[in-house]
Amino acid sequence: MKLIEINLQDIKGFCFANEQNQAAGTGCTVILSKQGVLAGVDVRGGAPGTRETDLLKSENLVEEIHGLFLAGGSAYGLSVGSGVMEVLEKENSGFDVTVAKVPIVPGAILFDLNIGSSDIRPDSEMGVRAAEIALESPPFISGNYGAGTGASVGKCQGNDRAMKGGIGQFAIQVGNLQIGAVVAVNSFGDIIDPSSGERIAGVFDRNKQKFMKTERILLEDMESQRTNRFSGNTSLGVVVTNASMTKSQANKLASIAHDGFARTMMPSHTFVDGDTIFTMSTNDVEVDLNSLSYLTTYVVERAVVEAIHAAQSNYGLLSYRDIKKLYKQDQSK
């Protein structure tokens, strides 16, 4: 079957939106599905920050969620979920407990307090605004938006050599199957485009105009026992699809989706990353699970690359776009 690239908002059953404070360098990304969708999650890395992920375990009661958020602000950003719940409650969306409907809204946060203003973080009001925007089904924009507003990558030698991360999306259709990913790229490691092998973001020496390679720096510092000095990380992702699956299969696919991080982030899943990926499915189209596994990894890795390609220099961090300009200028001399 032919693989066709589509817009993220073309995937039926979901609404997407970013909301951000550009001056403060932080924001949130919200995905809504008022009717409820099957969901799973896989949390990796040594420094996660999450909300309502335990209920997604295969053995637990709740089968469907009604919204999901990714946010900056470290643990403070978890309050975005309360704002999303508020909007969904007004839409009469939630888990029916007879006396009320309780919207189920898991989420995860990344650390961006070292960018912009550390005392301004995503909160419930930002969650309300993002959810209200999502209900209007606007086009989804990649780059310095939503949870990717203050995202950065390649931080093992500090912000002076780090580069700008961001939010990215990628979606495809194969036959009746629709699948896409949203990823906030805020990794400790460098970013590699697996389709070309090109290093597109990471530790960058501005004077020498070259990448220093995080993996090489780690090997040089291996005996110094200084790796606990690194902070300000965690990449987050969501895979959305219409593929049929069980709750346990949704969790397994979230686990497999981390291969997309491993193929693009060098290194990924470190002790100072809290890398988390969710799956959300309207559960409509029967497909081969092995084929779905491959496509899940594929859309995640392409969303990571899209985030870096779309990011713009800001907060003292250079972007891929400007690195390419510097390289072209140097080549033309």
PDB file of N, CA and C in Angstrom, residues 103-158:
ATOM      1  N   PRO A 103     -13.479  13.951  33.474  1.00  0.00           N
ATOM      2  CA  PRO A 103     -12.570  13.867  32.325  1.00  0.00           C
ATOM      3  C   PRO A 103     -11.236  13.241  32.746  1.00  0.00           C
ATOM      4  N   ILE A 104     -10.787  12.275  31.986  1.00  0.00           N
ATOM      5  CA  ILE A 104      -9.513  11.615  32.263  1.00  0.00           C
ATOM      6  C   ILE A 104      -8.454  12.267  31.376  1.00  0.00           C
ATOM      7  N   VAL A 105      -7.488  12.950  32.020  1.00  0.00           N
ATOM      8  CA  VAL A 105      -6.511  13.764  31.292  1.00  0.00           C
ATOM      9  C   VAL A 105      -5.098  13.483  31.808  1.00  0.00           C
ATOM     10  N   PRO A 106      -4.442  12.461  31.271  1.00  0.00           N
ATOM     11  CA  PRO A 106      -3.031  12.240  31.621  1.00  0.00           C
ATOM     12  C   PRO A 106      -2.147  13.310  30.980  1.00  0.00           C
ATOM     13  N   GLY A 107      -0.914  13.360  31.428  1.00  0.00           N
ATOM     14  CA  GLY A 107       0.024  14.309  30.829  1.00  0.00           C
ATOM     15  C   GLY A 107       1.433  14.109  31.347  1.00  0.00           C
ATOM     16  N   ALA A 108       2.345  14.862  30.787  1.00  0.00           N
ATOM     17  CA  ALA A 108       3.747  14.789  31.189  1.00  0.00           C
ATOM     18  C   ALA A 108       4.396  16.145  30.979  1.00  0.00           C
ATOM     19  N   ILE A 109       5.468  16.382  31.727  1.00  0.00           N
ATOM     20  CA  ILE A 109       6.142  17.685  31.669  1.00  0.00           C
ATOM     21  C   ILE A 109       7.613  17.525  31.311  1.00  0.00           C
ATOM     22  N   LEU A 110       8.172  18.595  30.813  1.00  0.00           N
ATOM     23  CA  LEU A 110       9.609  18.671  30.564  1.00  0.00           C
ATOM     24  C   LEU A 110      10.178  19.869  31.312  1.00  0.00           C
ATOM     25  N   PHE A 111      11.492  19.893  31.437  1.00  0.00           N
ATOM     26  CA  PHE A 111      12.162  20.967  32.176  1.00  0.00           C
ATOM     27  C   PHE A 111      12.616  22.053  31.214  1.00  0.00           C
ATOM     28  N   ASP A 112      12.072  23.266  31.394  1.00  0.00           N
ATOM     29  CA  ASP A 112      12.511  24.419  30.605  1.00  0.00           C
ATOM     30  C   ASP A 112      12.677  25.659  31.481  1.00  0.00           C
ATOM     31  N   LEU A 113      12.800  25.457  32.793  1.00  0.00           N
ATOM     32  CA  LEU A 113      12.890  26.589  33.712  1.00  0.00           C
ATOM     33  C   LEU A 113      14.178  27.391  33.534  1.00  0.00           C
ATOM     34  N   ASN A 114      15.162  26.802  32.874  1.00  0.00           N
ATOM     35  CA  ASN A 114      16.424  27.504  32.619  1.00  0.00           C
ATOM     36  C   ASN A 114      16.366  28.371  31.369  1.00  0.00           C
ATOM     37  N   ILE A 115      15.200  28.436  30.741  1.00  0.00           N
ATOM     38  CA  ILE A 115      14.989  29.245  29.540  1.00  0.00           C
ATOM     39  C   ILE A 115      13.948  30.315  29.859  1.00  0.00           C
ATOM     40  N   GLY A 116      14.167  31.533  29.410  1.00  0.00           N
ATOM     41  CA  GLY A 116      13.173  32.580  29.628  1.00  0.00           C
ATOM     42  C   GLY A 116      13.027  32.943  31.084  1.00  0.00           C
ATOM     43  N   SER A 117      11.794  32.939  31.594  1.00  0.00           N
ATOM     44  CA  SER A 117      11.504  33.327  32.982  1.00  0.00           C
ATOM     45  C   SER A 117      11.128  32.095  33.796  1.00  0.00           C
ATOM     46  N   SER A 118      11.934  31.771  34.794  1.00  0.00           N
ATOM     47  CA  SER A 118      11.690  30.554  35.574  1.00  0.00           C
ATOM     48  C   SER A 118      10.481  30.667  36.489  1.00  0.00           C
ATOM     49  N   ASP A 119      10.008  31.881  36.752  1.00  0.00           N
ATOM     50  CA  ASP A 119       8.866  32.053  37.653  1.00  0.00           C
ATOM     51  C   ASP A 119       7.539  32.145  36.907  1.00  0.00           C
ATOM     52  N   ILE A 120       7.561  31.988  35.589  1.00  0.00           N
ATOM     53  CA  ILE A 120       6.325  31.926  34.796  1.00  0.00           C
ATOM     54  C   ILE A 120       6.260  30.549  34.168  1.00  0.00           C
ATOM     55  N   ARG A 121       5.217  29.789  34.508  1.00  0.00           N
ATOM     56  CA  ARG A 121       5.114  28.400  34.028  1.00  0.00           C
ATOM     57  C   ARG A 121       3.714  28.143  33.483  1.00  0.00           C
ATOM     58  N   PRO A 122       3.567  27.080  32.688  1.00  0.00           N
ATOM     59  CA  PRO A 122       2.220  26.667  32.273  1.00  0.00           C
ATOM     60  C   PRO A 122       1.365  26.351  33.491  1.00  0.00           C
ATOM     61  N   ASP A 123       0.131  26.830  33.495  1.00  0.00           N
ATOM     62  CA  ASP A 123      -0.761  26.617  34.631  1.00  0.00           C
ATOM     63  C   ASP A 123      -2.140  26.223  34.132  1.00  0.00           C
ATOM     64  N   SER A 124      -3.092  26.144  35.037  1.00  0.00           N
ATOM     65  CA  SER A 124      -4.434  25.717  34.649  1.00  0.00           C
ATOM     66  C   SER A 124      -5.081  26.693  33.665  1.00  0.00           C
ATOM     67  N   GLU A 125      -4.781  27.979  33.796  1.00  0.00           N
ATOM     68  CA  GLU A 125      -5.335  28.960  32.861  1.00  0.00           C
ATOM     69  C   GLU A 125      -4.812  28.728  31.447  1.00  0.00           C
ATOM     70  N   MET A 126      -3.522  28.402  31.339  1.00  0.00           N
ATOM     71  CA  MET A 126      -2.978  28.084  30.027  1.00  0.00           C
ATOM     72  C   MET A 126      -3.618  26.810  29.489  1.00  0.00           C
ATOM     73  N   GLY A 127      -3.876  25.847  30.386  1.00  0.00           N
ATOM     74  CA  GLY A 127      -4.549  24.621  29.983  1.00  0.00           C
ATOM     75  C   GLY A 127      -5.938  24.894  29.447  1.00  0.00           C
ATOM     76  N   VAL A 128      -6.665  25.821  30.074  1.00  0.00           N
ATOM     77  CA  VAL A 128      -7.997  26.206  29.598  1.00  0.00           C
ATOM     78  C   VAL A 128      -7.898  26.807  28.202  1.00  0.00           C
ATOM     79  N   ARG A 129      -6.971  27.744  28.029  1.00  0.00           N
ATOM     80  CA  ARG A 129      -6.833  28.400  26.725  1.00  0.00           C
ATOM     81  C   ARG A 129      -6.473  27.389  25.638  1.00  0.00           C
ATOM     82  N   ALA A 130      -5.546  26.492  25.935  1.00  0.00           N
ATOM     83  CA  ALA A 130      -5.122  25.504  24.942  1.00  0.00           C
ATOM     84  C   ALA A 130      -6.279  24.582  24.568  1.00  0.00           C
ATOM     85  N   ALA A 131      -7.041  24.140  25.566  1.00  0.00           N
ATOM     86  CA  ALA A 131      -8.158  23.241  25.295  1.00  0.00           C
ATOM     87  C   ALA A 131      -9.244  23.934  24.485  1.00  0.00           C
ATOM     88  N   GLU A 132      -9.508  25.191  24.792  1.00  0.00           N
ATOM     89  CA  GLU A 132     -10.515  25.934  24.040  1.00  0.00           C
ATOM     90  C   GLU A 132     -10.077  26.139  22.591  1.00  0.00           C
ATOM     91  N   ILE A 133      -8.791  26.400  22.391  1.00  0.00           N
ATOM     92  CA  ILE A 133      -8.270  26.533  21.028  1.00  0.00           C
ATOM     93  C   ILE A 133      -8.382  25.201  20.289  1.00  0.00           C
ATOM     94  N   ALA A 134      -8.063  24.107  20.981  1.00  0.00           N
ATOM     95  CA  ALA A 134      -8.120  22.783  20.358  1.00  0.00           C
ATOM     96  C   ALA A 134      -9.510  22.473  19.835  1.00  0.00           C
ATOM     97  N   LEU A 135     -10.530  22.867  20.560  1.00  0.00           N
ATOM     98  CA  LEU A 135     -11.907  22.601  20.138  1.00  0.00           C
ATOM     99  C   LEU A 135     -12.248  23.290  18.818  1.00  0.00           C
ATOM    100  N   GLU A 136     -11.465  24.316  18.450  1.00  0.00           N
ATOM    101  CA  GLU A 136     -11.683  25.019  17.188  1.00  0.00           C
ATOM    102  C   GLU A 136     -10.951  24.347  16.024  1.00  0.00           C
ATOM    103  N   SER A 137     -10.156  23.309  16.333  1.00  0.00           N
ATOM    104  CA  SER A 137      -9.421  22.513  15.332  1.00  0.00           C
ATOM    105  C   SER A 137      -8.556  23.359  14.398  1.00  0.00           C
ATOM    106  N   PRO A 138      -7.633  24.154  14.958  1.00  0.00           N
ATOM    107  CA  PRO A 138      -6.750  24.955  14.099  1.00  0.00           C
ATOM    108  C   PRO A 138      -5.648  24.086  13.494  1.00  0.00           C
ATOM    109  N   PRO A 139      -4.947  24.570  12.469  1.00  0.00           N
ATOM    110  CA  PRO A 139      -3.767  23.850  11.973  1.00  0.00           C
ATOM    111  C   PRO A 139      -2.720  23.750  13.076  1.00  0.00           C
ATOM    112  N   PHE A 140      -1.995  22.640  13.098  1.00  0.00           N
ATOM    113  CA  PHE A 140      -0.963  22.450  14.113  1.00  0.00           C
ATOM    114  C   PHE A 140       0.358  22.984  13.577  1.00  0.00           C
ATOM    115  N   ILE A 141       1.033  23.828  14.358  1.00  0.00           N
ATOM    116  CA  ILE A 141       2.266  24.472  13.916  1.00  0.00           C
ATOM    117  C   ILE A 141       3.445  23.912  14.700  1.00  0.00           C
ATOM    118  N   SER A 142       4.492  23.513  13.988  1.00  0.00           N
ATOM    119  CA  SER A 142       5.703  22.998  14.613  1.00  0.00           C
ATOM    120  C   SER A 142       6.696  24.133  14.881  1.00  0.00           C
ATOM    121  N   GLY A 143       7.629  23.873  15.784  1.00  0.00           N
ATOM    122  CA  GLY A 143       8.690  24.841  16.063  1.00  0.00           C
ATOM    123  C   GLY A 143       8.666  25.317  17.493  1.00  0.00           C
ATOM    124  N   ASN A 144       8.790  26.628  17.697  1.00  0.00           N
ATOM    125  CA  ASN A 144       8.865  27.220  19.038  1.00  0.00           C
ATOM    126  C   ASN A 144       7.460  27.486  19.577  1.00  0.00           C
ATOM    127  N   TYR A 145       6.696  26.428  19.743  1.00  0.00           N
ATOM    128  CA  TYR A 145       5.317  26.558  20.188  1.00  0.00           C
ATOM    129  C   TYR A 145       4.997  25.476  21.219  1.00  0.00           C
ATOM    130  N   GLY A 146       3.907  25.694  21.942  1.00  0.00           N
ATOM    131  CA  GLY A 146       3.434  24.690  22.876  1.00  0.00           C
ATOM    132  C   GLY A 146       4.511  24.227  23.833  1.00  0.00           C
ATOM    133  N   ALA A 147       4.547  22.924  24.062  1.00  0.00           N
ATOM    134  CA  ALA A 147       5.523  22.355  24.976  1.00  0.00           C
ATOM    135  C   ALA A 147       6.949  22.495  24.465  1.00  0.00           C
ATOM    136  N   GLY A 148       7.109  22.838  23.194  1.00  0.00           N
ATOM    137  CA  GLY A 148       8.440  23.011  22.623  1.00  0.00           C
ATOM    138  C   GLY A 148       8.963  24.433  22.664  1.00  0.00           C
ATOM    139  N   THR A 149       8.200  25.356  23.251  1.00  0.00           N
ATOM    140  CA  THR A 149       8.587  26.768  23.235  1.00  0.00           C
ATOM    141  C   THR A 149       9.977  26.983  23.829  1.00  0.00           C
ATOM    142  N   GLY A 150      10.227  26.422  25.007  1.00  0.00           N
ATOM    143  CA  GLY A 150      11.519  26.594  25.667  1.00  0.00           C
ATOM    144  C   GLY A 150      12.409  25.373  25.582  1.00  0.00           C
ATOM    145  N   ALA A 151      12.115  24.476  24.653  1.00  0.00           N
ATOM    146  CA  ALA A 151      12.874  23.229  24.543  1.00  0.00           C
ATOM    147  C   ALA A 151      14.272  23.484  23.981  1.00  0.00           C
ATOM    148  N   SER A 152      15.224  22.692  24.453  1.00  0.00           N
ATOM    149  CA  SER A 152      16.604  22.794  23.974  1.00  0.00           C
ATOM    150  C   SER A 152      17.211  21.401  23.919  1.00  0.00           C
ATOM    151  N   VAL A 153      18.318  21.265  23.213  1.00  0.00           N
ATOM    152  CA  VAL A 153      18.966  19.957  23.051  1.00  0.00           C
ATOM    153  C   VAL A 153      20.481  20.110  23.151  1.00  0.00           C
ATOM    154  N   GLY A 154      21.172  19.015  23.482  1.00  0.00           N
ATOM    155  CA  GLY A 154      22.621  19.019  23.529  1.00  0.00           C
ATOM    156  C   GLY A 154      23.182  19.872  24.651  1.00  0.00           C
ATOM    157  N   LYS A 155      22.816  19.538  25.893  1.00  0.00           N
ATOM    158  CA  LYS A 155      23.112  20.442  27.012  1.00  0.00           C
ATOM    159  C   LYS A 155      24.243  20.001  27.930  1.00  0.00           C
ATOM    160  N   CYS A 156      25.066  19.056  27.495  1.00  0.00           N
ATOM    161  CA  CYS A 156      26.077  18.544  28.414  1.00  0.00           C
ATOM    162  C   CYS A 156      27.213  19.525  28.668  1.00  0.00           C
ATOM    163  N   GLN A 157      27.313  20.594  27.868  1.00  0.00           N
ATOM    164  CA  GLN A 157      28.298  21.640  28.141  1.00  0.00           C
ATOM    165  C   GLN A 157      27.628  22.988  28.386  1.00  0.00           C
ATOM    166  N   GLY A 158      26.367  22.921  28.858  1.00  0.00           N
ATOM    167  CA  GLY A 158      25.649  24.131  29.217  1.00  0.00           C
ATOM    168  C   GLY A 158      24.930  24.785  28.052  1.00  0.00           C
TER     169      GLY A 158
END
